[in-house]
PDB file of C-alpha atoms in Angstrom:
ATOM      1  CA  MET A   1     -17.630  52.350  56.458  1.00 50.00           C
ATOM      2  CA  SER A   2     -16.509  49.300  57.779  1.00 51.00           C
ATOM      3  CA  THR A   3     -15.283  46.150  55.789  1.00 52.00           C
ATOM      4  CA  ASP A   4     -15.764  42.685  56.776  1.00 54.00           C
ATOM      5  CA  SER A   5     -12.427  41.358  55.530  1.00 53.00           C
ATOM      6  CA  PRO A   6      -9.376  43.024  54.309  1.00 55.00           C
ATOM      7  CA  VAL A   7      -8.398  43.150  50.451  1.00 55.00           C
ATOM      8  CA  ASN A   8      -5.712  41.044  50.457  1.00 57.00           C
ATOM      9  CA  SER A   9      -6.953  38.695  52.946  1.00 59.00           C
ATOM     10  CA  PRO A  10      -5.081  34.568  52.584  1.00 58.00           C
ATOM     11  CA  ASP A  11      -8.040  33.028  51.437  1.00 63.00           C
ATOM     12  CA  LYS A  12      -8.026  35.413  47.923  1.00 65.00           C
ATOM     13  CA  PHE A  13      -4.359  35.095  47.895  1.00 62.00           C
ATOM     14  CA  GLU A  14      -4.763  31.439  47.751  1.00 66.00           C
ATOM     15  CA  SER A  15      -7.884  31.353  45.529  1.00 74.00           C
ATOM     16  CA  ASN A  16      -5.665  33.407  42.652  1.00 82.00           C
ATOM     17  CA  LEU A  17      -2.415  30.929  43.636  1.00 81.00           C
ATOM     18  CA  GLY A  18      -4.605  28.420  42.638  1.00 80.00           C
ATOM     19  CA  LYS A  19      -6.247  29.526  39.535  1.00 85.00           C
ATOM     20  CA  ARG A  20      -2.707  30.803  38.338  1.00 86.00           C
ATOM     21  CA  LEU A  21      -1.302  27.145  39.288  1.00 85.00           C
ATOM     22  CA  ARG A  22      -4.455  25.857  37.438  1.00 87.00           C
ATOM     23  CA  ASN A  23      -4.157  27.993  34.294  1.00 88.00           C
ATOM     24  CA  PHE A  24      -0.307  27.442  34.287  1.00 89.00           C
ATOM     25  CA  LEU A  25      -1.299  23.072  34.308  1.00 86.00           C
ATOM     26  CA  VAL A  26      -3.748  24.166  31.502  1.00 88.00           C
ATOM     27  CA  VAL A  27      -1.126  25.835  29.559  1.00 88.00           C
ATOM     28  CA  MET A  28       1.588  23.171  29.684  1.00 90.00           C
ATOM     29  CA  VAL A  29      -1.166  20.663  28.809  1.00 88.00           C
ATOM     30  CA  ALA A  30      -2.059  22.527  25.321  1.00 86.00           C
ATOM     31  CA  ILE A  31       1.487  22.835  24.408  1.00 90.00           C
ATOM     32  CA  ALA A  32       2.046  19.234  24.751  1.00 86.00           C
ATOM     33  CA  LEU A  33      -1.200  17.652  22.558  1.00 86.00           C
ATOM     34  CA  SER A  34       0.032  20.362  20.254  1.00 83.00           C
ATOM     35  CA  VAL A  35       3.487  19.194  19.858  1.00 83.00           C
ATOM     36  CA  ALA A  36       1.841  15.142  20.436  1.00 80.00           C
ATOM     37  CA  LEU A  37      -0.182  16.507  16.960  1.00 80.00           C
ATOM     38  CA  VAL A  38       2.669  17.684  14.980  1.00 76.00           C
ATOM     39  CA  LEU A  39       4.838  14.890  15.143  1.00 75.00           C
ATOM     40  CA  GLY A  40       2.042  12.791  14.831  1.00 70.00           C
ATOM     41  CA  LEU A  41       1.187  14.518  11.529  1.00 65.00           C
ATOM     42  CA  ARG A  42       4.375  14.561  10.083  1.00 60.00           C
ATOM     43  CA  THR A  43       4.568  10.456  11.088  1.00 53.00           C
ATOM     44  CA  GLU A  44       1.497   9.921   9.275  1.00 50.00           C
ATOM     45  CA  THR A  45       3.366  11.441   5.803  1.00 46.00           C
ATOM     46  CA  THR A  46       6.272   9.755   6.039  1.00 49.00           C
ATOM     47  CA  SER A  47       4.103   6.530   6.084  1.00 78.00           C
ATOM     48  CA  VAL A  48       4.414   4.431   3.157  1.00 81.00           C
ATOM     49  CA  THR A  49       1.962   4.892   0.778  1.00 88.00           C
ATOM     50  CA  LEU A  50       0.929   2.555  -2.539  1.00 90.00           C
ATOM     51  CA  ALA A  51       2.526   6.015  -4.645  1.00 89.00           C
ATOM     52  CA  LYS A  52       5.681   5.797  -3.005  1.00 91.00           C
ATOM     53  CA  LEU A  53       6.310   2.182  -4.150  1.00 92.00           C
ATOM     54  CA  SER A  54       5.088   2.916  -7.602  1.00 90.00           C
ATOM     55  CA  ASP A  55       7.267   5.988  -7.941  1.00 90.00           C
ATOM     56  CA  THR A  56      10.698   3.612  -6.838  1.00 90.00           C
ATOM     57  CA  SER A  57       8.766   0.509  -8.617  1.00 92.00           C
ATOM     58  CA  ILE A  58      11.382  -1.211 -11.650  1.00 92.00           C
ATOM     59  CA  PRO A  59       9.363  -0.304 -15.290  1.00 94.00           C
ATOM     60  CA  LEU A  60       8.347  -4.499 -16.203  1.00 93.00           C
ATOM     61  CA  ASP A  61       9.778  -4.340 -19.264  1.00 93.00           C
ATOM     62  CA  VAL A  62      12.869  -3.621 -17.342  1.00 93.00           C
ATOM     63  CA  ALA A  63      12.175  -6.397 -14.899  1.00 92.00           C
ATOM     64  CA  ILE A  64      11.968  -8.900 -17.467  1.00 92.00           C
ATOM     65  CA  SER A  65      15.028  -8.201 -19.061  1.00 91.00           C
ATOM     66  CA  ASN A  66      17.957  -7.750 -16.576  1.00 93.00           C
ATOM     67  CA  GLY A  67      18.619 -11.295 -15.676  1.00 92.00           C
ATOM     68  CA  LYS A  68      16.733 -11.015 -11.931  1.00 94.00           C
ATOM     69  CA  PRO A  69      13.636 -12.333 -10.649  1.00 95.00           C
ATOM     70  CA  SER A  70      10.903 -10.118  -9.666  1.00 95.00           C
ATOM     71  CA  LEU A  71       7.949  -9.670  -7.783  1.00 95.00           C
ATOM     72  CA  VAL A  72       4.761  -8.035  -9.794  1.00 96.00           C
ATOM     73  CA  GLU A  73       2.143  -6.459  -7.314  1.00 95.00           C
ATOM     74  CA  PHE A  74      -1.124  -5.383  -9.947  1.00 96.00           C
ATOM     75  CA  TYR A  75      -2.495  -3.723  -6.999  1.00 94.00           C
ATOM     76  CA  ALA A  76      -4.986  -0.218  -7.035  1.00 94.00           C
ATOM     77  CA  ASP A  77      -4.760   2.927  -5.026  1.00 93.00           C
ATOM     78  CA  TRP A  78      -8.437   1.918  -3.959  1.00 94.00           C
ATOM     79  CA  CYS A  79      -7.950  -0.942  -2.436  1.00 93.00           C
ATOM     80  CA  THR A  80      -7.410  -1.599   1.621  1.00 92.00           C
ATOM     81  CA  VAL A  81      -5.716  -5.061   1.774  1.00 93.00           C
ATOM     82  CA  CYS A  82      -3.771  -2.957  -0.938  1.00 93.00           C
ATOM     83  CA  GLN A  83      -2.684   0.112   1.407  1.00 93.00           C
ATOM     84  CA  LYS A  84      -2.683  -2.632   4.216  1.00 93.00           C
ATOM     85  CA  MET A  85       0.530  -4.706   2.991  1.00 94.00           C
ATOM     86  CA  ALA A  86       1.861  -1.350   1.682  1.00 94.00           C
ATOM     87  CA  PRO A  87       4.867  -0.905   4.589  1.00 94.00           C
ATOM     88  CA  ASP A  88       5.549  -4.530   4.502  1.00 94.00           C
ATOM     89  CA  ILE A  89       5.994  -4.653   1.099  1.00 94.00           C
ATOM     90  CA  ALA A  90       8.098  -1.608   1.320  1.00 94.00           C
ATOM     91  CA  GLN A  91      10.336  -3.602   3.467  1.00 94.00           C
ATOM     92  CA  LEU A  92      10.716  -6.270   2.038  1.00 95.00           C
ATOM     93  CA  GLU A  93      11.463  -4.304  -1.002  1.00 94.00           C
ATOM     94  CA  THR A  94      14.858  -2.754   1.206  1.00 93.00           C
ATOM     95  CA  GLU A  95      15.984  -6.264   2.085  1.00 93.00           C
ATOM     96  CA  TYR A  96      15.564  -7.238  -1.228  1.00 94.00           C
ATOM     97  CA  ALA A  97      16.474  -4.439  -3.471  1.00 89.00           C
ATOM     98  CA  ASP A  98      19.992  -5.889  -4.995  1.00 92.00           C
ATOM     99  CA  LYS A  99      18.844  -9.287  -5.700  1.00 94.00           C
ATOM    100  CA  MET A 100      15.353  -8.544  -7.410  1.00 95.00           C
ATOM    101  CA  ASN A 101      13.083  -6.554  -9.209  1.00 95.00           C
ATOM    102  CA  PHE A 102       9.979  -5.416  -7.446  1.00 96.00           C
ATOM    103  CA  VAL A 103       6.963  -4.268  -9.908  1.00 95.00           C
ATOM    104  CA  MET A 104       3.994  -2.251  -9.668  1.00 96.00           C
ATOM    105  CA  LEU A 105       1.164  -2.171 -11.923  1.00 95.00           C
ATOM    106  CA  ASN A 106      -1.988  -0.578 -11.467  1.00 95.00           C
ATOM    107  CA  VAL A 107      -5.019  -2.071 -12.429  1.00 94.00           C
ATOM    108  CA  ASP A 108      -6.747   1.281 -12.976  1.00 93.00           C
ATOM    109  CA  ASN A 109      -4.596   1.906 -15.851  1.00 93.00           C
ATOM    110  CA  THR A 110      -5.517  -0.134 -18.983  1.00 93.00           C
ATOM    111  CA  LYS A 111      -1.900   0.200 -19.938  1.00 94.00           C
ATOM    112  CA  TRP A 112      -1.845  -2.980 -17.583  1.00 94.00           C
ATOM    113  CA  LEU A 113      -5.286  -4.599 -19.872  1.00 94.00           C
ATOM    114  CA  PRO A 114      -3.055  -7.025 -21.733  1.00 94.00           C
ATOM    115  CA  GLU A 115      -0.618  -8.149 -18.374  1.00 94.00           C
ATOM    116  CA  MET A 116      -4.083  -8.483 -16.227  1.00 94.00           C
ATOM    117  CA  LEU A 117      -5.523 -10.871 -19.038  1.00 94.00           C
ATOM    118  CA  LYS A 118      -2.055 -13.086 -18.998  1.00 94.00           C
ATOM    119  CA  TYR A 119      -2.331 -13.348 -15.346  1.00 93.00           C
ATOM    120  CA  ARG A 120      -5.772 -13.601 -14.998  1.00 93.00           C
ATOM    121  CA  VAL A 121      -6.203 -11.123 -12.499  1.00 93.00           C
ATOM    122  CA  ASP A 122      -9.500 -11.143 -10.767  1.00 90.00           C
ATOM    123  CA  GLY A 123      -8.838 -10.124  -7.071  1.00 91.00           C
ATOM    124  CA  ILE A 124      -6.127  -8.179  -5.714  1.00 93.00           C
ATOM    125  CA  PRO A 125      -3.355  -7.598  -4.300  1.00 95.00           C
ATOM    126  CA  HIS A 126      -2.295  -9.962  -7.131  1.00 95.00           C
ATOM    127  CA  PHE A 127       1.152 -10.814  -6.757  1.00 95.00           C
ATOM    128  CA  VAL A 128       2.925 -12.679  -9.561  1.00 95.00           C
ATOM    129  CA  PHE A 129       6.768 -14.129  -9.335  1.00 95.00           C
ATOM    130  CA  LEU A 130       9.080 -14.097 -11.817  1.00 94.00           C
ATOM    131  CA  SER A 131      12.142 -16.200 -12.698  1.00 92.00           C
ATOM    132  CA  GLN A 132      15.281 -14.430 -13.862  1.00 92.00           C
ATOM    133  CA  GLN A 133      14.331 -15.319 -17.474  1.00 91.00           C
ATOM    134  CA  GLY A 134      10.921 -13.569 -16.956  1.00 90.00           C
ATOM    135  CA  GLU A 135       8.923 -16.819 -16.871  1.00 91.00           C
ATOM    136  CA  THR A 136       5.580 -16.577 -14.438  1.00 92.00           C
ATOM    137  CA  ILE A 137       6.820 -19.390 -11.477  1.00 92.00           C
ATOM    138  CA  ALA A 138       3.804 -18.751  -8.924  1.00 92.00           C
ATOM    139  CA  GLN A 139       1.507 -16.507  -7.981  1.00 92.00           C
ATOM    140  CA  ALA A 140      -0.133 -15.449  -4.427  1.00 92.00           C
ATOM    141  CA  ILE A 141      -3.181 -13.858  -4.729  1.00 92.00           C
ATOM    142  CA  GLY A 142      -4.598 -11.421  -1.799  1.00 92.00           C
ATOM    143  CA  ASP A 143      -3.452 -10.142   1.993  1.00 92.00           C
ATOM    144  CA  GLN A 144      -0.184 -12.556   2.159  1.00 93.00           C
ATOM    145  CA  PRO A 145       1.683 -12.395   5.915  1.00 93.00           C
ATOM    146  CA  ARG A 146       4.790 -10.372   6.045  1.00 93.00           C
ATOM    147  CA  THR A 147       6.603 -13.978   6.828  1.00 93.00           C
ATOM    148  CA  ILE A 148       4.910 -15.576   3.959  1.00 93.00           C
ATOM    149  CA  MET A 149       6.379 -13.291   1.704  1.00 94.00           C
ATOM    150  CA  ALA A 150       9.554 -12.820   2.668  1.00 94.00           C
ATOM    151  CA  SER A 151       9.811 -17.267   2.193  1.00 94.00           C
ATOM    152  CA  ASN A 152       8.811 -16.365  -0.878  1.00 94.00           C
ATOM    153  CA  LEU A 153      10.873 -13.857  -1.890  1.00 95.00           C
ATOM    154  CA  GLU A 154      13.746 -15.763  -0.806  1.00 94.00           C
ATOM    155  CA  ALA A 155      13.127 -19.236  -2.505  1.00 93.00           C
ATOM    156  CA  LEU A 156      12.887 -16.887  -5.640  1.00 93.00           C
ATOM    157  CA  VAL A 157      16.121 -15.096  -4.853  1.00 93.00           C
ATOM    158  CA  THR A 158      18.295 -18.877  -4.068  1.00 92.00           C
ATOM    159  CA  GLY A 159      16.211 -20.390  -7.357  1.00 89.00           C
ATOM    160  CA  SER A 160      14.006 -22.682  -5.184  1.00 88.00           C
ATOM    161  CA  SER A 161      10.771 -23.778  -4.860  1.00 88.00           C
ATOM    162  CA  LEU A 162       8.499 -21.283  -3.520  1.00 88.00           C
ATOM    163  CA  PRO A 163       7.320 -22.944   0.037  1.00 89.00           C
ATOM    164  CA  TYR A 164       3.804 -20.878  -0.476  1.00 84.00           C
ATOM    165  CA  ALA A 165       3.191 -21.156  -4.262  1.00 74.00           C
ATOM    166  CA  GLN A 166      -0.388 -20.037  -4.914  1.00 67.00           C
ATOM    167  CA  ALA A 167      -1.560 -18.329  -1.800  1.00 49.00           C
ATOM    168  CA  SER A 168      -4.832 -16.917  -1.669  1.00 49.00           C
ATOM    169  CA  GLY A 169      -6.055 -14.213   0.967  1.00 49.00           C
ATOM    170  CA  LYS A 170      -8.242 -11.785   1.489  1.00 52.00           C
ATOM    171  CA  VAL A 171      -8.821  -9.159  -1.831  1.00 52.00           C
ATOM    172  CA  SER A 172     -11.081  -6.918  -3.175  1.00 59.00           C
ATOM    173  CA  LYS A 173     -12.623  -7.764  -6.276  1.00 59.00           C
ATOM    174  CA  PHE A 174     -11.891  -5.936  -9.733  1.00 60.00           C
ATOM    175  CA  SER A 175     -13.100  -7.067 -12.800  1.00 64.00           C
ATOM    176  CA  ALA A 176     -10.576  -5.770 -15.883  1.00 61.00           C
ATOM    177  CA  PRO A 177     -12.124  -3.442 -18.304  1.00 61.00           C
ATOM    178  CA  VAL A 178     -12.861  -5.690 -21.407  1.00 60.00           C
ATOM    179  CA  ALA A 179     -14.584  -3.415 -24.092  1.00 55.00           C
ATOM    180  CA  PRO A 180     -15.974  -5.916 -27.488  1.00 48.00           C
ATOM    181  CA  THR A 181     -13.994  -4.685 -30.881  1.00 48.00           C
ATOM    182  CA  ALA A 182     -16.028  -3.848 -33.592  1.00 50.00           C
ATOM    183  CA  ASN A 183     -14.576  -6.915 -35.639  1.00 49.00           C
ATOM    184  CA  GLN A 184     -16.307  -8.692 -38.540  1.00 51.00           C
ATOM    185  CA  ASP A 185     -13.964 -10.718 -38.674  1.00 52.00           C
ATOM    186  CA  ASP A 186     -15.711 -12.464 -35.549  1.00 51.00           C
ATOM    187  CA  PRO A 187     -17.089 -16.135 -35.998  1.00 49.00           C
ATOM    188  CA  ARG A 188     -19.303 -15.604 -33.187  1.00 50.00           C
ATOM    189  CA  SER A 189     -21.271 -12.636 -35.178  1.00 48.00           C
ATOM    190  CA  HIS A 190     -23.372 -15.069 -36.913  1.00 48.00           C
ATOM    191  CA  GLY A 191     -24.130 -13.784 -40.669  1.00 48.00           C
ATOM    192  CA  SER A 192     -23.306 -10.223 -39.902  1.00 49.00           C
ATOM    193  CA  GLN A 193     -20.939 -10.253 -42.254  1.00 49.00           C
ATOM    194  CA  VAL A 194     -23.957 -11.204 -44.993  1.00 49.00           C
ATOM    195  CA  VAL A 195     -25.268  -8.699 -47.153  1.00 51.00           C
ATOM    196  CA  ASN A 196     -28.761  -8.536 -48.710  1.00 47.00           C
TER     197      ASN A 196
END
């Protein structure tokens, strides 16, 4: 019984070394991707959300009465424009937190229906700029670039006229849930009070 090639030939050694090197590289790449994935998920969970902005929001009644100007934002969790603007609003809130109030009102909460009607909210995000006395100075609707919002907030804090008042950008349509009341004193009922 004779064999043509020895068991531990140099070709077989190089083949094993190549496999080990390849396996080592695959393991290293897998570890690097795992670390990147974990860090990416951790970074994503710390990003600014509308819920976080709402949690840090000043209540509307406090904002109107505390002697500071206010920015009121009507938003909804499903509003993509609102979500897109959340990081910019968070940065502006950090920058101006000691000078003014930031109020977040969710349009899906019917508690805010009187305010939605008062400010004629028909698209979101809808921003209302209030003076120190709680009076409406200006409104802006839709996607607002950070620079425009910063200019408006700076003017609001200094008491100047807002350079970009009545600005409109991309909006998410919204209709306030207005339900008719069963009031017999309604002049549009045309004779419903008449009893035969």
